[in-house]
mmCIF file of C-alpha atoms in Angstrom:
data_model
loop_
_atom_site.group_PDB
_atom_site.id
_atom_site.type_symbol
_atom_site.label_atom_id
_atom_site.label_comp_id
_atom_site.label_asym_id
_atom_site.label_seq_id
_atom_site.Cartn_x
_atom_site.Cartn_y
_atom_site.Cartn_z
ATOM 1 C CA MET A 1 -0.058 0.129 0.286
ATOM 2 C CA ALA A 2 1.417 3.324 -1.292
ATOM 3 C CA ALA A 3 0.727 6.669 0.322
ATOM 4 C CA LEU A 4 0.343 9.350 -1.224
ATOM 5 C CA ALA A 5 1.237 12.687 0.627
ATOM 6 C CA ALA A 6 0.129 16.707 0.673
ATOM 7 C CA THR A 7 1.370 18.731 2.116
ATOM 8 C CA ALA A 8 -0.162 22.564 2.518
ATOM 9 C CA VAL A 9 1.669 24.847 4.149
ATOM 10 C CA ALA A 10 0.298 28.338 5.028
ATOM 11 C CA CYS A 11 1.739 31.773 3.957
ATOM 12 C CA VAL A 12 -0.662 34.438 4.686
ATOM 13 C CA PRO A 13 -3.217 34.289 1.766
ATOM 14 C CA ARG A 14 -4.138 36.973 -0.875
ATOM 15 C CA ILE A 15 -6.878 35.166 -2.946
ATOM 16 C CA GLU A 16 -8.885 37.353 -5.144
ATOM 17 C CA ARG A 17 -11.321 35.917 -7.209
ATOM 18 C CA GLY A 18 -12.112 36.356 -10.591
ATOM 19 C CA PRO A 19 -10.782 37.478 -13.996
ATOM 20 C CA VAL A 20 -9.217 40.729 -14.783
ATOM 21 C CA ALA A 21 -10.543 40.011 -17.765
ATOM 22 C CA ILE A 22 -13.838 39.781 -17.812
ATOM 23 C CA LEU A 23 -14.355 43.540 -16.113
ATOM 24 C CA GLU A 24 -12.129 45.160 -18.160
ATOM 25 C CA ALA A 25 -14.289 44.129 -20.733
ATOM 26 C CA GLU A 26 -15.778 47.295 -22.689
ATOM 27 C CA ARG A 27 -16.932 45.529 -26.218
ATOM 28 C CA PRO A 28 -16.190 42.716 -27.757
ATOM 29 C CA LEU A 29 -12.940 41.458 -29.374
ATOM 30 C CA ASP A 30 -12.232 41.056 -33.379
ATOM 31 C CA PRO A 31 -11.381 37.300 -34.174
ATOM 32 C CA PHE A 32 -7.028 37.339 -33.037
ATOM 33 C CA ALA A 33 -6.665 35.226 -37.507
ATOM 34 C CA ARG A 34 -3.587 33.544 -38.534
ATOM 35 C CA PRO A 35 -3.397 32.885 -41.331
ATOM 36 C CA ASP A 36 -0.774 30.527 -42.219
ATOM 37 C CA PRO A 37 -1.116 28.703 -45.591
ATOM 38 C CA GLN A 38 1.530 25.979 -45.293
ATOM 39 C CA ALA A 39 -0.456 24.020 -42.180
ATOM 40 C CA PRO A 40 -2.172 20.829 -42.858
ATOM 41 C CA ALA A 41 -5.976 21.909 -41.600
ATOM 42 C CA VAL A 42 -7.947 25.353 -40.242
ATOM 43 C CA ARG A 43 -8.103 24.936 -36.864
ATOM 44 C CA PHE A 44 -11.752 27.325 -35.071
ATOM 45 C CA ALA A 45 -10.320 28.097 -31.758
ATOM 46 C CA ALA A 46 -11.998 29.864 -28.071
ATOM 47 C CA THR A 47 -10.850 30.514 -24.742
ATOM 48 C CA VAL A 48 -13.979 31.740 -22.537
ATOM 49 C CA PHE A 49 -13.608 33.146 -19.187
ATOM 50 C CA ALA A 50 -16.101 30.751 -16.976
ATOM 51 C CA GLY A 51 -14.750 27.487 -15.094
ATOM 52 C CA SER A 52 -15.030 25.643 -12.201
ATOM 53 C CA ALA A 53 -14.179 28.540 -9.700
ATOM 54 C CA MET A 54 -17.759 30.518 -11.350
ATOM 55 C CA ASP A 55 -19.571 26.929 -10.149
ATOM 56 C CA PRO A 56 -22.943 27.866 -8.034
ATOM 57 C CA SER A 57 -22.487 26.346 -4.392
ATOM 58 C CA GLY A 58 -24.080 23.230 -4.393
ATOM 59 C CA GLN A 59 -23.960 23.043 -7.909
ATOM 60 C CA GLU A 60 -19.441 22.025 -8.488
ATOM 61 C CA GLY A 61 -19.090 20.387 -11.629
ATOM 62 C CA LEU A 62 -21.769 22.806 -13.334
ATOM 63 C CA ALA A 63 -18.516 25.012 -15.549
ATOM 64 C CA TRP A 64 -17.310 21.432 -16.808
ATOM 65 C CA LEU A 65 -20.584 20.042 -17.731
ATOM 66 C CA THR A 66 -22.112 23.426 -19.634
ATOM 67 C CA VAL A 67 -18.631 24.009 -21.866
ATOM 68 C CA THR A 68 -18.208 20.687 -21.893
ATOM 69 C CA THR A 69 -22.038 19.134 -23.575
ATOM 70 C CA ALA A 70 -21.137 22.105 -25.287
ATOM 71 C CA ALA A 71 -18.154 20.799 -26.989
ATOM 72 C CA ALA A 72 -18.890 17.146 -27.666
ATOM 73 C CA GLU A 73 -22.929 18.651 -29.229
ATOM 74 C CA GLY A 74 -20.717 20.683 -32.035
ATOM 75 C CA GLY A 75 -17.589 17.871 -32.265
ATOM 76 C CA LEU A 76 -15.022 20.847 -30.111
ATOM 77 C CA GLN A 77 -12.063 19.326 -28.177
ATOM 78 C CA VAL A 78 -12.662 20.940 -25.117
ATOM 79 C CA HIS A 79 -10.262 22.048 -22.348
ATOM 80 C CA VAL A 80 -11.862 23.131 -18.573
ATOM 81 C CA GLY A 81 -10.131 24.778 -15.753
ATOM 82 C CA ARG A 82 -10.919 26.890 -13.105
ATOM 83 C CA ASP A 83 -11.013 30.113 -14.351
ATOM 84 C CA THR A 84 -10.620 29.764 -18.182
ATOM 85 C CA SER A 85 -12.786 27.486 -20.771
ATOM 86 C CA ARG A 86 -10.649 26.320 -23.946
ATOM 87 C CA LEU A 87 -12.933 24.386 -27.087
ATOM 88 C CA TRP A 88 -10.740 24.419 -30.613
ATOM 89 C CA VAL A 89 -11.843 22.377 -33.251
ATOM 90 C CA ASP A 90 -9.681 21.762 -36.747
ATOM 91 C CA CYS A 91 -10.845 21.016 -40.090
ATOM 92 C CA PRO A 92 -9.392 20.477 -43.908
ATOM 93 C CA PRO A 93 -10.161 23.555 -45.952
ATOM 94 C CA ASP A 94 -13.108 22.112 -47.584
ATOM 95 C CA GLU A 95 -15.047 21.750 -44.233
ATOM 96 C CA ALA A 96 -14.122 25.374 -43.158
ATOM 97 C CA ALA A 97 -17.683 26.388 -43.453
ATOM 98 C CA ASP A 98 -18.858 23.325 -41.754
ATOM 99 C CA CYS A 99 -17.234 23.851 -38.416
ATOM 100 C CA LEU A 100 -17.792 27.627 -38.286
ATOM 101 C CA ALA A 101 -21.716 26.900 -37.704
ATOM 102 C CA ARG A 102 -20.761 23.924 -35.281
ATOM 103 C CA PHE A 103 -18.237 26.260 -33.373
ATOM 104 C CA VAL A 104 -20.469 29.406 -33.322
ATOM 105 C CA THR A 105 -23.588 27.193 -32.539
ATOM 106 C CA ALA A 106 -20.968 25.457 -29.678
ATOM 107 C CA LEU A 107 -20.919 29.582 -28.550
ATOM 108 C CA ALA A 108 -24.021 31.020 -29.313
ATOM 109 C CA GLU A 109 -26.808 28.368 -28.400
ATOM 110 C CA PRO A 110 -25.200 23.912 -28.110
ATOM 111 C CA ALA A 111 -29.083 22.110 -27.225
ATOM 112 C CA PHE A 112 -27.903 20.579 -24.353
ATOM 113 C CA GLU A 113 -29.370 17.154 -25.100
ATOM 114 C CA PRO A 114 -30.211 14.878 -22.500
ATOM 115 C CA ALA A 115 -28.097 12.327 -23.670
ATOM 116 C CA ALA A 116 -25.322 14.673 -24.198
ATOM 117 C CA VAL A 117 -25.136 16.433 -20.921
ATOM 118 C CA ASP A 118 -25.624 12.395 -19.899
ATOM 119 C CA ALA A 119 -22.779 11.706 -21.379
ATOM 120 C CA ALA A 120 -20.387 14.403 -20.319
ATOM 121 C CA ARG A 121 -21.713 13.804 -16.677
ATOM 122 C CA THR A 122 -20.946 9.523 -16.991
ATOM 123 C CA THR A 123 -17.090 11.193 -18.434
ATOM 124 C CA ALA A 124 -17.249 13.184 -15.716
ATOM 125 C CA MET A 125 -17.958 10.590 -12.481
ATOM 126 C CA ALA A 126 -15.512 8.387 -14.050
ATOM 127 C CA ALA A 127 -12.410 11.297 -13.290
ATOM 128 C CA LEU A 128 -13.694 11.462 -10.306
ATOM 129 C CA GLU A 129 -14.113 8.466 -9.190
ATOM 130 C CA ALA A 130 -10.754 6.607 -10.364
ATOM 131 C CA PRO A 131 -8.143 9.677 -10.338
ATOM 132 C CA SER A 132 -4.050 8.840 -11.726
ATOM 133 C CA PRO A 133 -2.165 9.441 -8.231
ATOM 134 C CA GLN A 134 -0.956 12.097 -9.650
ATOM 135 C CA THR A 135 -4.619 13.956 -9.615
ATOM 136 C CA LEU A 136 -6.103 12.287 -6.382
ATOM 137 C CA ALA A 137 -3.123 14.073 -4.995
ATOM 138 C CA ARG A 138 -3.077 16.987 -6.480
ATOM 139 C CA GLU A 139 -6.829 17.829 -5.464
ATOM 140 C CA VAL A 140 -5.588 16.711 -1.950
ATOM 141 C CA LEU A 141 -3.187 18.891 -1.807
ATOM 142 C CA GLU A 142 -5.701 22.303 -3.890
ATOM 143 C CA GLY A 143 -8.528 21.441 -1.149
ATOM 144 C CA LEU A 144 -6.368 22.089 1.502
ATOM 145 C CA VAL A 145 -4.803 24.838 -0.078
ATOM 146 C CA TYR A 146 -8.479 26.944 -0.572
ATOM 147 C CA ASP A 147 -10.447 25.793 1.153
ATOM 148 C CA GLY A 148 -13.997 27.122 1.254
ATOM 149 C CA HIS A 149 -12.965 29.162 -1.754
ATOM 150 C CA PRO A 150 -14.505 28.060 -4.709
ATOM 151 C CA TYR A 151 -10.503 26.800 -6.496
ATOM 152 C CA GLY A 152 -11.546 24.144 -3.328
ATOM 153 C CA HIS A 153 -13.299 21.310 -5.742
ATOM 154 C CA PRO A 154 -12.453 19.121 -8.546
ATOM 155 C CA VAL A 155 -12.894 20.832 -11.226
ATOM 156 C CA GLN A 156 -15.058 18.164 -12.289
ATOM 157 C CA GLY A 157 -17.204 18.605 -9.857
ATOM 158 C CA ARG A 158 -18.193 16.187 -7.054
ATOM 159 C CA THR A 159 -20.209 12.704 -7.171
ATOM 160 C CA GLY A 160 -22.649 13.538 -4.937
ATOM 161 C CA VAL A 161 -23.943 16.748 -7.404
ATOM 162 C CA LEU A 162 -22.841 16.446 -10.244
ATOM 163 C CA PRO A 163 -26.540 13.481 -10.078
ATOM 164 C CA LEU A 164 -28.760 16.660 -9.683
ATOM 165 C CA LEU A 165 -27.873 18.710 -12.362
ATOM 166 C CA GLY A 166 -29.225 18.578 -15.660
ATOM 167 C CA PRO A 167 -30.083 20.111 -19.058
ATOM 168 C CA ASP A 168 -32.105 23.280 -17.395
ATOM 169 C CA ASP A 169 -28.700 24.001 -15.247
ATOM 170 C CA THR A 170 -26.908 23.566 -18.338
ATOM 171 C CA ARG A 171 -28.343 25.928 -20.414
ATOM 172 C CA ARG A 172 -28.736 28.827 -17.135
ATOM 173 C CA PHE A 173 -24.584 28.646 -16.829
ATOM 174 C CA HIS A 174 -24.438 29.373 -21.111
ATOM 175 C CA ARG A 175 -26.585 31.481 -21.161
ATOM 176 C CA ASP A 176 -25.643 33.882 -17.995
ATOM 177 C CA HIS A 177 -21.336 32.920 -18.631
ATOM 178 C CA VAL A 178 -20.896 32.391 -22.013
ATOM 179 C CA ARG A 179 -21.071 35.727 -23.407
ATOM 180 C CA ARG A 180 -19.809 37.904 -26.469
ATOM 181 C CA ALA A 181 -17.822 39.997 -23.747
ATOM 182 C CA THR A 182 -16.430 36.593 -22.124
ATOM 183 C CA VAL A 183 -15.667 34.823 -25.610
ATOM 184 C CA ARG A 184 -11.606 35.547 -27.071
ATOM 185 C CA VAL A 185 -12.146 33.957 -30.231
ATOM 186 C CA GLY A 186 -8.318 32.689 -33.155
ATOM 187 C CA LEU A 187 -8.460 31.554 -36.656
ATOM 188 C CA SER A 188 -5.803 29.609 -38.016
ATOM 189 C CA GLY A 189 -4.627 27.644 -41.129
ATOM 190 C CA PRO A 190 -5.644 27.863 -45.131
ATOM 191 C CA PHE A 191 -8.055 29.914 -44.534
ATOM 192 C CA GLU A 192 -9.941 32.509 -47.023
ATOM 193 C CA PRO A 193 -10.672 36.698 -46.080
ATOM 194 C CA LEU A 194 -14.169 35.734 -46.282
ATOM 195 C CA LEU A 195 -13.751 33.110 -43.709
ATOM 196 C CA LEU A 196 -13.156 35.073 -41.065
ATOM 197 C CA GLU A 197 -15.141 37.660 -42.158
ATOM 198 C CA ARG A 198 -17.868 34.695 -41.766
ATOM 199 C CA LEU A 199 -17.001 34.042 -38.762
ATOM 200 C CA THR A 200 -17.113 38.503 -37.123
ATOM 201 C CA ALA A 201 -19.813 38.416 -37.858
ATOM 202 C CA GLN A 202 -21.172 35.011 -36.746
ATOM 203 C CA LEU A 203 -20.095 35.681 -33.701
ATOM 204 C CA ASP A 204 -22.477 38.189 -32.595
ATOM 205 C CA ARG A 205 -25.082 35.273 -32.495
ATOM 206 C CA VAL A 206 -23.207 34.533 -28.929
ATOM 207 C CA ARG A 207 -25.561 37.001 -26.289
ATOM 208 C CA GLY A 208 -24.995 40.128 -25.542
ATOM 209 C CA GLY A 209 -23.635 41.684 -22.117
ATOM 210 C CA MET A 210 -21.617 40.964 -18.274
ATOM 211 C CA PRO A 211 -21.793 38.127 -16.908
ATOM 212 C CA PRO A 212 -23.431 37.928 -12.989
ATOM 213 C CA ASP A 213 -21.014 39.450 -10.547
ATOM 214 C CA THR A 214 -18.033 36.783 -9.422
ATOM 215 C CA ARG A 215 -17.842 36.412 -6.346
ATOM 216 C CA THR A 216 -15.172 37.337 -4.211
ATOM 217 C CA MET A 217 -13.316 35.356 -1.359
ATOM 218 C CA GLY A 218 -11.529 37.166 1.679
ATOM 219 C CA PRO A 219 -8.079 35.534 3.113
ATOM 220 C CA VAL A 220 -8.034 31.069 4.289
ATOM 221 C CA PRO A 221 -7.677 31.401 7.147
ATOM 222 C CA VAL A 222 -3.969 29.871 8.171
ATOM 223 C CA ASP A 223 -3.607 27.868 11.303
ATOM 224 C CA GLY A 224 0.004 25.539 10.548
ATOM 225 C CA PRO A 225 1.126 23.275 7.946
ATOM 226 C CA ARG A 226 -1.099 20.614 7.300
ATOM 227 C CA LEU A 227 -0.335 17.309 6.597
ATOM 228 C CA PHE A 228 -2.562 14.981 4.655
ATOM 229 C CA VAL A 229 -2.272 11.092 3.930
ATOM 230 C CA VAL A 230 -4.128 8.685 1.626
ATOM 231 C CA GLU A 231 -3.328 5.338 1.238
ATOM 232 C CA HIS A 232 -4.095 3.918 -2.141
ATOM 233 C CA ALA A 233 -2.598 0.381 -3.887
ATOM 234 C CA GLY A 234 -0.065 2.717 -6.211
ATOM 235 C CA PRO A 235 4.003 4.767 -6.947
ATOM 236 C CA THR A 236 3.921 7.883 -4.378
ATOM 237 C CA THR A 237 4.050 10.478 -4.706
ATOM 238 C CA ILE A 238 4.132 13.628 -2.657
ATOM 239 C CA LEU A 239 2.845 17.596 -3.703
ATOM 240 C CA LEU A 240 4.160 20.588 -1.346
ATOM 241 C CA GLY A 241 2.387 24.012 -2.292
ATOM 242 C CA ALA A 242 1.159 26.877 -0.034
ATOM 243 C CA ALA A 243 -1.111 29.708 -0.536
ATOM 244 C CA GLY A 244 1.035 32.903 -0.762
ATOM 245 C CA PRO A 245 -0.143 36.778 -1.253
ATOM 246 C CA SER A 246 -1.502 37.821 -4.191
ATOM 247 C CA PRO A 247 1.807 39.459 -6.948
#
């Protein structure tokens, strides 16, 4: 039986919540374009300032479920983080128009069909119930360091909460957080200028306005070093970390 240790050495933390980019955005930015005639595929990519730290209390995992479902329905790749999420798709130049339609739909009006939400939930539950030793160590450490903070739960959420979340919840989260001002879009590869014009125009389908005010958190109480050990059958992983002052 191997031991997994996560030590949280706490300094006086000052954890600021919420991406500055959201608060400073005054108007939507045009897509960033990087033509590359030699590239094998056209890539559409978006960064959305919405991640697991925006999960409502008691709905941990809602951001992951929302963005993952929207991406899956459009055949997009996805990575959900704590403050931001990324979606992207690569396609042959002669299929760029179809990819554009699917890409914008994922940002503007995904269907959130029940079967798609269920599939995303199943993936999240599997990741939470059988994490790798490295993932388990990281989540234990971050749970200690960010105890009581929006960063303090896994990005995929919690196994006791995910079964309670459904399509209506994902639609509400998408409506509230995926706004034109919170989305940054890029286009690269062997594309024609007309494709960029169409992308810019179709992004107007993404809901305008700003997302709801985000929660702010004060300093996490510090009571000295803490050691947390998890026994499991696997390699030993040791992580050290501290919540320190913001720059």
